[in-house]
mmCIF file with all atom_site columns, C-alpha atoms in Angstrom:
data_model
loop_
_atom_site.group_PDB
_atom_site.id
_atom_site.type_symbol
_atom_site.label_atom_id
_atom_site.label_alt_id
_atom_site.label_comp_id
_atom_site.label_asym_id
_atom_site.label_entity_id
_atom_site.label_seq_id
_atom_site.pdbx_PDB_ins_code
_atom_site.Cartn_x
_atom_site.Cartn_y
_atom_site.Cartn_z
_atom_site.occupancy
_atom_site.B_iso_or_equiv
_atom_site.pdbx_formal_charge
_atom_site.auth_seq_id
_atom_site.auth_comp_id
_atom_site.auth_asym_id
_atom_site.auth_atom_id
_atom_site.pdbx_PDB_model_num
ATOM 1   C CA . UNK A 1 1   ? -51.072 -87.309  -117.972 1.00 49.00 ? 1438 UNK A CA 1
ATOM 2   C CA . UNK A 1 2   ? -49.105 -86.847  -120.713 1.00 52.00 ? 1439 UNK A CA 1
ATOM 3   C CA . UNK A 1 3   ? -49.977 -84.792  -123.946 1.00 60.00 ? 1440 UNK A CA 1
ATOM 4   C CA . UNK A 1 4   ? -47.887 -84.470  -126.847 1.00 64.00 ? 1441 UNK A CA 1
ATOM 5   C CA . UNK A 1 5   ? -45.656 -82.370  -126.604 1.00 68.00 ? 1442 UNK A CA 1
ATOM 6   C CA . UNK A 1 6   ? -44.470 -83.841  -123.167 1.00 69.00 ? 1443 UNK A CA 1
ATOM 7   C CA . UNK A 1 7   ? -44.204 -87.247  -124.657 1.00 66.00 ? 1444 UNK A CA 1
ATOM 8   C CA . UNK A 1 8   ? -41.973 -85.610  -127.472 1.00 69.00 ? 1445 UNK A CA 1
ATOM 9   C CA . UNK A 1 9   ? -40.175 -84.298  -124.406 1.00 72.00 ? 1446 UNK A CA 1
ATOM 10  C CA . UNK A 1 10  ? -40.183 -88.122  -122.555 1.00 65.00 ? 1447 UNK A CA 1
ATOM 11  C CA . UNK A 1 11  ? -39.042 -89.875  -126.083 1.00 70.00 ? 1448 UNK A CA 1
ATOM 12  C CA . UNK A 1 12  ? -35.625 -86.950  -126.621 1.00 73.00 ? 1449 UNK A CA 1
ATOM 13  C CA . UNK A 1 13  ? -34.997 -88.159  -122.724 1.00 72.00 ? 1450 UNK A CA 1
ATOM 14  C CA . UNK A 1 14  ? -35.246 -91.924  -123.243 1.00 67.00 ? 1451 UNK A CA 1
ATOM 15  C CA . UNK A 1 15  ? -33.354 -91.697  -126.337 1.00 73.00 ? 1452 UNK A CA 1
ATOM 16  C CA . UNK A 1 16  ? -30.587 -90.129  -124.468 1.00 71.00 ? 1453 UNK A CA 1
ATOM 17  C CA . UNK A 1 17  ? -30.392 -92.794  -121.673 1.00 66.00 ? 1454 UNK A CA 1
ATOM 18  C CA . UNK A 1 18  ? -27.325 -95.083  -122.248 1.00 62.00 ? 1455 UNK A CA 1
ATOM 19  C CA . UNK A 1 19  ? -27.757 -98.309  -123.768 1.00 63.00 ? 1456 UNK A CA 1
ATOM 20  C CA . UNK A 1 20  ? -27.979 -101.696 -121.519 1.00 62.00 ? 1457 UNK A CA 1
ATOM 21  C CA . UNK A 1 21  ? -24.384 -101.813 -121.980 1.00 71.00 ? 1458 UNK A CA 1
ATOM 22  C CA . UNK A 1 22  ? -24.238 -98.566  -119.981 1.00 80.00 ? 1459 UNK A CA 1
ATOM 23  C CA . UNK A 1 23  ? -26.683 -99.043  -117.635 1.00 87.00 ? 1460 UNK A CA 1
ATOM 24  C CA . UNK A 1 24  ? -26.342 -96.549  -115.013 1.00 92.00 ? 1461 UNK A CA 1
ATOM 25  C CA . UNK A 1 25  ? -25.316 -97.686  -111.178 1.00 92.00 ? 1462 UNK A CA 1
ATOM 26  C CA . UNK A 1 26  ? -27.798 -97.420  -108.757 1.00 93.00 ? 1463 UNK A CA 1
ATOM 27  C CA . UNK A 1 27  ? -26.629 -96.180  -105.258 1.00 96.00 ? 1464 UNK A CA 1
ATOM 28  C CA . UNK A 1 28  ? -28.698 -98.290  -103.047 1.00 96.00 ? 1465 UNK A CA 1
ATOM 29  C CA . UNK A 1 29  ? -27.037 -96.659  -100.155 1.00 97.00 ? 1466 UNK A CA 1
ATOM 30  C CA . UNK A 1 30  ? -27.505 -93.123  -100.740 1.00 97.00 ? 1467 UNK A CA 1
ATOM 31  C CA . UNK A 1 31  ? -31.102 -93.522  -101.778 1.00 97.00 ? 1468 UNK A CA 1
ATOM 32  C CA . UNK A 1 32  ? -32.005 -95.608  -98.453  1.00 98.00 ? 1469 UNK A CA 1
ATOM 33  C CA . UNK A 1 33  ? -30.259 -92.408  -96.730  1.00 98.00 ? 1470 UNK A CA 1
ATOM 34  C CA . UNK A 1 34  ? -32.706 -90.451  -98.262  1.00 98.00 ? 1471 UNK A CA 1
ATOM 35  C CA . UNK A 1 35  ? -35.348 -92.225  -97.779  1.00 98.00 ? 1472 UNK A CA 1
ATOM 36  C CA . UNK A 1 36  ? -35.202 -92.296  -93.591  1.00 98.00 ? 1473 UNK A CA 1
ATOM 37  C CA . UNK A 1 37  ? -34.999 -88.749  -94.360  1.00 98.00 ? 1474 UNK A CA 1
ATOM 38  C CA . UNK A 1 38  ? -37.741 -88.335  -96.556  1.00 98.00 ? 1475 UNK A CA 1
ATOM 39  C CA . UNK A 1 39  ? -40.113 -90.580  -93.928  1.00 98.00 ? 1476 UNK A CA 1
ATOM 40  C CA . UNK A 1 40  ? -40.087 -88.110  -91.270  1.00 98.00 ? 1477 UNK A CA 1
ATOM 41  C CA . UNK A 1 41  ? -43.759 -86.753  -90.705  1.00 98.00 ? 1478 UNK A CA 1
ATOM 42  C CA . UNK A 1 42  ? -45.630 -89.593  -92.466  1.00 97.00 ? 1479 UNK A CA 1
ATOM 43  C CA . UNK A 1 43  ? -48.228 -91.522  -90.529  1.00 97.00 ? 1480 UNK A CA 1
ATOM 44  C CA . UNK A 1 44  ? -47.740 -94.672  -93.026  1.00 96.00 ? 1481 UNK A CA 1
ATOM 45  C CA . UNK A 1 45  ? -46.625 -97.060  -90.554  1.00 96.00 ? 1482 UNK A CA 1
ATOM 46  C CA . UNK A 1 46  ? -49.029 -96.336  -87.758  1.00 96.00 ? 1483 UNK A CA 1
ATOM 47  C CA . UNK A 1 47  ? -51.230 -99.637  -88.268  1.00 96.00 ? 1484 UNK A CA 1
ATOM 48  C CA . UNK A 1 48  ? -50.600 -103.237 -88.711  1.00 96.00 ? 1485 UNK A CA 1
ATOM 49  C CA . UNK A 1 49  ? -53.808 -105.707 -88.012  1.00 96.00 ? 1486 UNK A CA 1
ATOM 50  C CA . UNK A 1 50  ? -53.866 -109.251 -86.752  1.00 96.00 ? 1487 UNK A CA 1
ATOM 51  C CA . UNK A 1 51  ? -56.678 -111.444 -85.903  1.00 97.00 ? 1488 UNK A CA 1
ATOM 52  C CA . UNK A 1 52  ? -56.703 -114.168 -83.272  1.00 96.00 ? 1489 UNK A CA 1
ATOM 53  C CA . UNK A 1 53  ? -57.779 -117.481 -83.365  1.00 97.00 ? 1490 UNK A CA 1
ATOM 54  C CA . UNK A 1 54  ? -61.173 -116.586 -82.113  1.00 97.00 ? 1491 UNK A CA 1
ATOM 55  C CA . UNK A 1 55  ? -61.811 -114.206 -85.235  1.00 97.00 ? 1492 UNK A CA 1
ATOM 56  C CA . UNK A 1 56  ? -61.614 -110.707 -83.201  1.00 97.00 ? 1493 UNK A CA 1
ATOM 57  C CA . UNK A 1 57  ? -59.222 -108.222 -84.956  1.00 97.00 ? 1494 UNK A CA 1
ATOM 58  C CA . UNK A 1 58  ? -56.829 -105.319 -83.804  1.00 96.00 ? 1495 UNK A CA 1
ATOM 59  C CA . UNK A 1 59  ? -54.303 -103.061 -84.418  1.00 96.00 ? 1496 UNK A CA 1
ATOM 60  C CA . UNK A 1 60  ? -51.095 -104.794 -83.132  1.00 95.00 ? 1497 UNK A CA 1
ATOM 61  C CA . UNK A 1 61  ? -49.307 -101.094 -83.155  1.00 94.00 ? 1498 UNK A CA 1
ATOM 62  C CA . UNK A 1 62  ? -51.907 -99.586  -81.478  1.00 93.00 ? 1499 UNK A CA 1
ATOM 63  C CA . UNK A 1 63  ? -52.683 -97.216  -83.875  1.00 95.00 ? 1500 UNK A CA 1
ATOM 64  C CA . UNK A 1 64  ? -48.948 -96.296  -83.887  1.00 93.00 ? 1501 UNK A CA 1
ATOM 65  C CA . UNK A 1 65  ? -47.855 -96.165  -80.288  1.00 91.00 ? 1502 UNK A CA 1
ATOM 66  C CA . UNK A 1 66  ? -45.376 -99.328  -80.697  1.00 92.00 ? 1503 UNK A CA 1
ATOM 67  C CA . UNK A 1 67  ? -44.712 -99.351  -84.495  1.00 96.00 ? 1504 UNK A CA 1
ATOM 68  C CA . UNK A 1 68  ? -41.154 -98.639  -84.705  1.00 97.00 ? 1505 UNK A CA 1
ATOM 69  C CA . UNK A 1 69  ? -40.555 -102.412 -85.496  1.00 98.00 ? 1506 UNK A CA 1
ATOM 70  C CA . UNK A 1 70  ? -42.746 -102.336 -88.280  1.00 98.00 ? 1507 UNK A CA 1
ATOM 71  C CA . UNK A 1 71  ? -41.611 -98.725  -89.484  1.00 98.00 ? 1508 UNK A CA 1
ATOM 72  C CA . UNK A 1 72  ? -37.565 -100.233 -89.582  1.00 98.00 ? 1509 UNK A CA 1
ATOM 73  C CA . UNK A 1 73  ? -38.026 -103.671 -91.255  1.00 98.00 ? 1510 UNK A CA 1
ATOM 74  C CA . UNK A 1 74  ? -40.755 -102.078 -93.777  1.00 98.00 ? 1511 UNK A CA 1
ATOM 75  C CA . UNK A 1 75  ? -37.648 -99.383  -94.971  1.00 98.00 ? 1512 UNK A CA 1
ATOM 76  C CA . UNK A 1 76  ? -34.807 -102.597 -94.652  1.00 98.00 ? 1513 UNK A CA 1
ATOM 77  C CA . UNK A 1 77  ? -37.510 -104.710 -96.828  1.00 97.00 ? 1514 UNK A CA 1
ATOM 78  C CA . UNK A 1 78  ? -37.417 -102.197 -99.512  1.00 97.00 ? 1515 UNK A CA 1
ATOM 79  C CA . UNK A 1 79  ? -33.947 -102.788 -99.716  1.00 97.00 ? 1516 UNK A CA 1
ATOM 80  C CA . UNK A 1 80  ? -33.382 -106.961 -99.184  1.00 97.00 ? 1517 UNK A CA 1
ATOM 81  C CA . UNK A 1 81  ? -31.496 -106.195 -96.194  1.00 98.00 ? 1518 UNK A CA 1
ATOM 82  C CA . UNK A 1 82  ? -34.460 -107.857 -93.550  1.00 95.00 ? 1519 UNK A CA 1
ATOM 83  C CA . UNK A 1 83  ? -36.565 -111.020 -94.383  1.00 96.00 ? 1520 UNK A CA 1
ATOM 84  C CA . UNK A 1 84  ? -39.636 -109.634 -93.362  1.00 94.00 ? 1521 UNK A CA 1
ATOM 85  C CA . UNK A 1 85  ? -41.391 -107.198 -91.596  1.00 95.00 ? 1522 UNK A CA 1
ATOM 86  C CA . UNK A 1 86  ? -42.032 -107.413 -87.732  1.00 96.00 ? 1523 UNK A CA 1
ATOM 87  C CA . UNK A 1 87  ? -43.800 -105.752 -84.700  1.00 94.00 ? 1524 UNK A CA 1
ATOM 88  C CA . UNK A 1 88  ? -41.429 -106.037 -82.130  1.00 95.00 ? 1525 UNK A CA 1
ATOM 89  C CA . UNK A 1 89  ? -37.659 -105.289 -81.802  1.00 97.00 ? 1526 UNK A CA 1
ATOM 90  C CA . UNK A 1 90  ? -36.834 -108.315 -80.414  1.00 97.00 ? 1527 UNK A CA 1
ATOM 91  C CA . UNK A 1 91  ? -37.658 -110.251 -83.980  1.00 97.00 ? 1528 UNK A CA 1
ATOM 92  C CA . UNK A 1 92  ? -36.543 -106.975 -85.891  1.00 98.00 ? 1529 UNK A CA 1
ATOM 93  C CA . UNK A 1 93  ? -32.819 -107.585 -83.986  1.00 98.00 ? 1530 UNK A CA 1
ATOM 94  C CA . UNK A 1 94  ? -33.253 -111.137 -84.565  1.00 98.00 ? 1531 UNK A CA 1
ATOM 95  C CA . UNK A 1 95  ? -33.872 -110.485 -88.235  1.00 98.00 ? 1532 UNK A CA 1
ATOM 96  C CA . UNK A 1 96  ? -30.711 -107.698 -88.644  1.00 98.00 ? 1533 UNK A CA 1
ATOM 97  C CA . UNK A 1 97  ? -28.718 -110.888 -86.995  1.00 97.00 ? 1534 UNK A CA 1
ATOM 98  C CA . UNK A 1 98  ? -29.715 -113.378 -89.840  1.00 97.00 ? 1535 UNK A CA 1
ATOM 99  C CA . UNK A 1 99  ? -30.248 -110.515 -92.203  1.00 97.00 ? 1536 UNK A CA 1
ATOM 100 C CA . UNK A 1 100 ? -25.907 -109.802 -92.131  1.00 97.00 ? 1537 UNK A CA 1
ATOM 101 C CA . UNK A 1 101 ? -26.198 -106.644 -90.072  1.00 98.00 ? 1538 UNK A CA 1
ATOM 102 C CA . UNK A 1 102 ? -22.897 -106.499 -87.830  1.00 98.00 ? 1539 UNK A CA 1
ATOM 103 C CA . UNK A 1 103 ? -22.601 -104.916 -84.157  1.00 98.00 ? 1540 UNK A CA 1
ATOM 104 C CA . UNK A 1 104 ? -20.575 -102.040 -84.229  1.00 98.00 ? 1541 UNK A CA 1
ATOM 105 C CA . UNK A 1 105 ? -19.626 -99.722  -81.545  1.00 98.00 ? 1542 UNK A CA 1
ATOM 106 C CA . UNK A 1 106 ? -21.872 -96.900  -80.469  1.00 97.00 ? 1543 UNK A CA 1
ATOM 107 C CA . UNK A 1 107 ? -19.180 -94.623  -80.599  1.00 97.00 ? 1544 UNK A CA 1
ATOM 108 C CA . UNK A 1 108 ? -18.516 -95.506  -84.507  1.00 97.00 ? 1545 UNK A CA 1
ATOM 109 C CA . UNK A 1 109 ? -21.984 -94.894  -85.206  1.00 98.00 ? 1546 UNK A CA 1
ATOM 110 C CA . UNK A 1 110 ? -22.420 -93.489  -89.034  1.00 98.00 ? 1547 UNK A CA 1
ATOM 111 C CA . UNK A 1 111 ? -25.227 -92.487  -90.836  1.00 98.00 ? 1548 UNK A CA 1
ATOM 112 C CA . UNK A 1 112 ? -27.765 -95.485  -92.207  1.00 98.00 ? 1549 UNK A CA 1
ATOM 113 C CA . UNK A 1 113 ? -27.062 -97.602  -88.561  1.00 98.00 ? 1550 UNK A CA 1
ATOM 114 C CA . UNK A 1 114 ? -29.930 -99.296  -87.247  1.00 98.00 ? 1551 UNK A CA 1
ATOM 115 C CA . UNK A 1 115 ? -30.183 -97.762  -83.308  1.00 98.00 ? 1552 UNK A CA 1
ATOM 116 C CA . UNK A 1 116 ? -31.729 -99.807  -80.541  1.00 98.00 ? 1553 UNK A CA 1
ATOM 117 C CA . UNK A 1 117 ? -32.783 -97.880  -77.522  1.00 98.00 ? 1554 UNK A CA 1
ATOM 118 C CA . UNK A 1 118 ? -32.120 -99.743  -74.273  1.00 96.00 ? 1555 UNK A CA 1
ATOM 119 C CA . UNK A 1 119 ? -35.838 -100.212 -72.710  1.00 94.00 ? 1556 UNK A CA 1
ATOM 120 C CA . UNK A 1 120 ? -37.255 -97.118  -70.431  1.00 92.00 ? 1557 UNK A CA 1
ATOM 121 C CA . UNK A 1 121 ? -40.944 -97.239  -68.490  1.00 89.00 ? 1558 UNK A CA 1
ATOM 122 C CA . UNK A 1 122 ? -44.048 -95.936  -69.864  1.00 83.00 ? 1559 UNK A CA 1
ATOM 123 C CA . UNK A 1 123 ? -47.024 -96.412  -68.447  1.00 83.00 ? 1560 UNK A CA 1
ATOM 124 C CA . UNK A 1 124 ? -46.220 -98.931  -66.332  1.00 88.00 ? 1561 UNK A CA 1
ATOM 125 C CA . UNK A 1 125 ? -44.600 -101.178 -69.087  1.00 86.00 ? 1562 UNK A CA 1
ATOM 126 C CA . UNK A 1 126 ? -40.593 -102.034 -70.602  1.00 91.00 ? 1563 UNK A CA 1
ATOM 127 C CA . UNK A 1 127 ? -40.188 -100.355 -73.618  1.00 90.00 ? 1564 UNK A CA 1
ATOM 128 C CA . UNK A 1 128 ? -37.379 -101.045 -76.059  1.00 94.00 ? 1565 UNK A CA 1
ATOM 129 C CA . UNK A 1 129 ? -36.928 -98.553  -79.274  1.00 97.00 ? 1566 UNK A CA 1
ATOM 130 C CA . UNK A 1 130 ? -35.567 -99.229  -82.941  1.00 98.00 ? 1567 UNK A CA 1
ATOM 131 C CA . UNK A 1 131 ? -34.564 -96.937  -85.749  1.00 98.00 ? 1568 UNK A CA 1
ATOM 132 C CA . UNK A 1 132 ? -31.926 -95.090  -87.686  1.00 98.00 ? 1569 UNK A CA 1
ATOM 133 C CA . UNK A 1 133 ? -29.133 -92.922  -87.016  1.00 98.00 ? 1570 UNK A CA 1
ATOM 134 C CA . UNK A 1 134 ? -29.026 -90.242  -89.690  1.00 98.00 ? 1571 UNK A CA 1
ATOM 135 C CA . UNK A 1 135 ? -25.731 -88.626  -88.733  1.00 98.00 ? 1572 UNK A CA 1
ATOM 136 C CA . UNK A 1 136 ? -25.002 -85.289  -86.463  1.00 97.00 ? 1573 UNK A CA 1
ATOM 137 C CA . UNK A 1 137 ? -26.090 -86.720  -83.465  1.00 97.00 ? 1574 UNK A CA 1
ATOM 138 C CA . UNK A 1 138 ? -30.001 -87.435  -85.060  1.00 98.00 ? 1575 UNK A CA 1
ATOM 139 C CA . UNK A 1 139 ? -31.839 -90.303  -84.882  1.00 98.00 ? 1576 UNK A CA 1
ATOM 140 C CA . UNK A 1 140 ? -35.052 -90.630  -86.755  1.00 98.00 ? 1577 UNK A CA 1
ATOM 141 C CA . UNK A 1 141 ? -37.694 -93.501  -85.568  1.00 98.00 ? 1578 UNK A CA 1
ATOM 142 C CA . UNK A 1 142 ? -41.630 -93.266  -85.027  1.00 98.00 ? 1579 UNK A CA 1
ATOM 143 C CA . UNK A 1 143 ? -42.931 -91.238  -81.403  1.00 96.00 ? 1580 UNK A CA 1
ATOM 144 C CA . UNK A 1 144 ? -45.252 -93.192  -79.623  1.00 91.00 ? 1581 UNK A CA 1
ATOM 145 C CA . UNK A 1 145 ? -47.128 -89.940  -78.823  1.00 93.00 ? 1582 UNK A CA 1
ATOM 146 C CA . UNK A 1 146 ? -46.829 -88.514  -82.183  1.00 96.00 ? 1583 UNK A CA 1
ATOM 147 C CA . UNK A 1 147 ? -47.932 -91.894  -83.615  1.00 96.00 ? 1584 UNK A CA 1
ATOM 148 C CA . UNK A 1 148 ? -45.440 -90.919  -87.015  1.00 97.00 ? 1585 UNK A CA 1
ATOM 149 C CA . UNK A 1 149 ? -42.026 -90.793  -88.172  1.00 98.00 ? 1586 UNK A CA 1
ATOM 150 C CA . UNK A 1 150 ? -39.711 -87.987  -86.502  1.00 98.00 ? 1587 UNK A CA 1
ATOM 151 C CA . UNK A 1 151 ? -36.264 -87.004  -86.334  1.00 98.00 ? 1588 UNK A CA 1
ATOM 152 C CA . UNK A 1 152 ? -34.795 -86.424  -83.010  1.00 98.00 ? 1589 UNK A CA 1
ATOM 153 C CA . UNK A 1 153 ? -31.710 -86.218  -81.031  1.00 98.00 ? 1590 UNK A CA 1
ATOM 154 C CA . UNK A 1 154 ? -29.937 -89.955  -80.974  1.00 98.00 ? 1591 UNK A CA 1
ATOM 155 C CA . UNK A 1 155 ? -30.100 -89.850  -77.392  1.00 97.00 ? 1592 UNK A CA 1
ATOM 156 C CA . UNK A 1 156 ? -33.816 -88.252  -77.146  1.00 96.00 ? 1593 UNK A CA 1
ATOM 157 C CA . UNK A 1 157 ? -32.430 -85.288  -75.033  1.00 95.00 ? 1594 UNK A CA 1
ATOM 158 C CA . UNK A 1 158 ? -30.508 -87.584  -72.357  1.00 94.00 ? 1595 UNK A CA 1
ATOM 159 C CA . UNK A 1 159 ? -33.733 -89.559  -71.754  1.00 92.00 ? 1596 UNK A CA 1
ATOM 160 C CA . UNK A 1 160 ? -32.955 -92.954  -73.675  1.00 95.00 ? 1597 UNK A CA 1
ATOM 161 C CA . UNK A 1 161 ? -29.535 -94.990  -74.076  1.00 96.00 ? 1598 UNK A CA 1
ATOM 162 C CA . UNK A 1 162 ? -28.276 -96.598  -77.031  1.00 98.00 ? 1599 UNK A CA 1
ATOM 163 C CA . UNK A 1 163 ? -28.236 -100.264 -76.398  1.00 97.00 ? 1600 UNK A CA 1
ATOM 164 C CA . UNK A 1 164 ? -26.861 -101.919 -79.702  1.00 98.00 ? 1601 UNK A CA 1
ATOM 165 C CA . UNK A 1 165 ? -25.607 -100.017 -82.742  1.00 98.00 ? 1602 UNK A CA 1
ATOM 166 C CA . UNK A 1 166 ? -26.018 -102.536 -86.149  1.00 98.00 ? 1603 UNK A CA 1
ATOM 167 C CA . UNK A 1 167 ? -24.519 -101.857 -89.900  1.00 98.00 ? 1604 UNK A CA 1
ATOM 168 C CA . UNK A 1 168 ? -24.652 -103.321 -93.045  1.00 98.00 ? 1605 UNK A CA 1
ATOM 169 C CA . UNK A 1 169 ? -21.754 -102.945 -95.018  1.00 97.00 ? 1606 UNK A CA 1
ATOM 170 C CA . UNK A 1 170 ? -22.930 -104.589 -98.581  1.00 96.00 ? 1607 UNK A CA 1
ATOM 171 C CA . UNK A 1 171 ? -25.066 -101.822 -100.307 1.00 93.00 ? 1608 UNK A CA 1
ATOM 172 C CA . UNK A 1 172 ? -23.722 -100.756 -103.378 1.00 78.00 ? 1609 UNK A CA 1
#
């Protein structure tokens, strides 16, 4: 809502802005950091539906215990660096292959990487884990327990592996 005196306010700031001839850069790269960093605690990417041929429908993330697919190519969407959004990491590493991600060394590992986890067991099943490396050793991806965004140690305390370390290196 905007009364007058902040739309006085609004016009002074708009009339300041640079012409189109001085359109200010936007730092794509910067602003996706910020984003994964800005995620952490939100519960948005804790349900995707499907429905079978038969008409019944379900939560493919299981009301966020396996959404970390979704929760990576929904932030790489935002920025046209994925085709589309997925539910497994198999297609999400498939996509970062066709999508011009690049391999790179898990000792080179910088801020904005895309981290997958080699699988580990839980509850009787193969798990394999996606998301970001922030920098300083931290990761952030979703918690299957937590069932939202977190931001954790890259190596989850010595329990998980880093399997495949991908960057982008066209942002800006």
């Amino acid at each position: 809502y905007f009364d007058e005196p902040n739309l006085v306010i609004l016009q002074r700031r708009m009339e300041a802005l640079p012409s189109s001839e001085e359109k200010p850069k936007r730092l794509y790269f910067k602003t996706y950091l910020q984003l994964i960093r800005n995620s952490v605690g939100t519960e948005m990417f804790r349900n995707f539906y499907i429905q079978a041929a038969d008409g019944a429908e379900m939560d493919a993330l299981s009301d966020g215990s396996n959404s970390c697919a979704f929760y990576v190519s929904s932030v790489l969407i935002l920025f046209k660096k994925h085709s589309g959004v997925h539910g497994t990491v198999k297609s999400t590493i498939d996509d970062l292959e066709r999508s011009g991600w690049q391999r790179v060394d898990t000792a080179t590992m910088q801020a904005g990487d895309v981290i997958v986890w080699d699988a580990v067991e839980l509850e009787g099943a193969w798990y394999e884990h996606v998301g970001f490396y922030i920098g300083d050793g931290r990761g952030v991806s979703t918690s299957w327990t937590e069932k939202k965004v977190v931001e954790h140690d890259v190596y989850f305390d010595g329990a998980r592996s880093i399997g495949q370390v991908f960057r982008h290196y066209e942002w800006d």
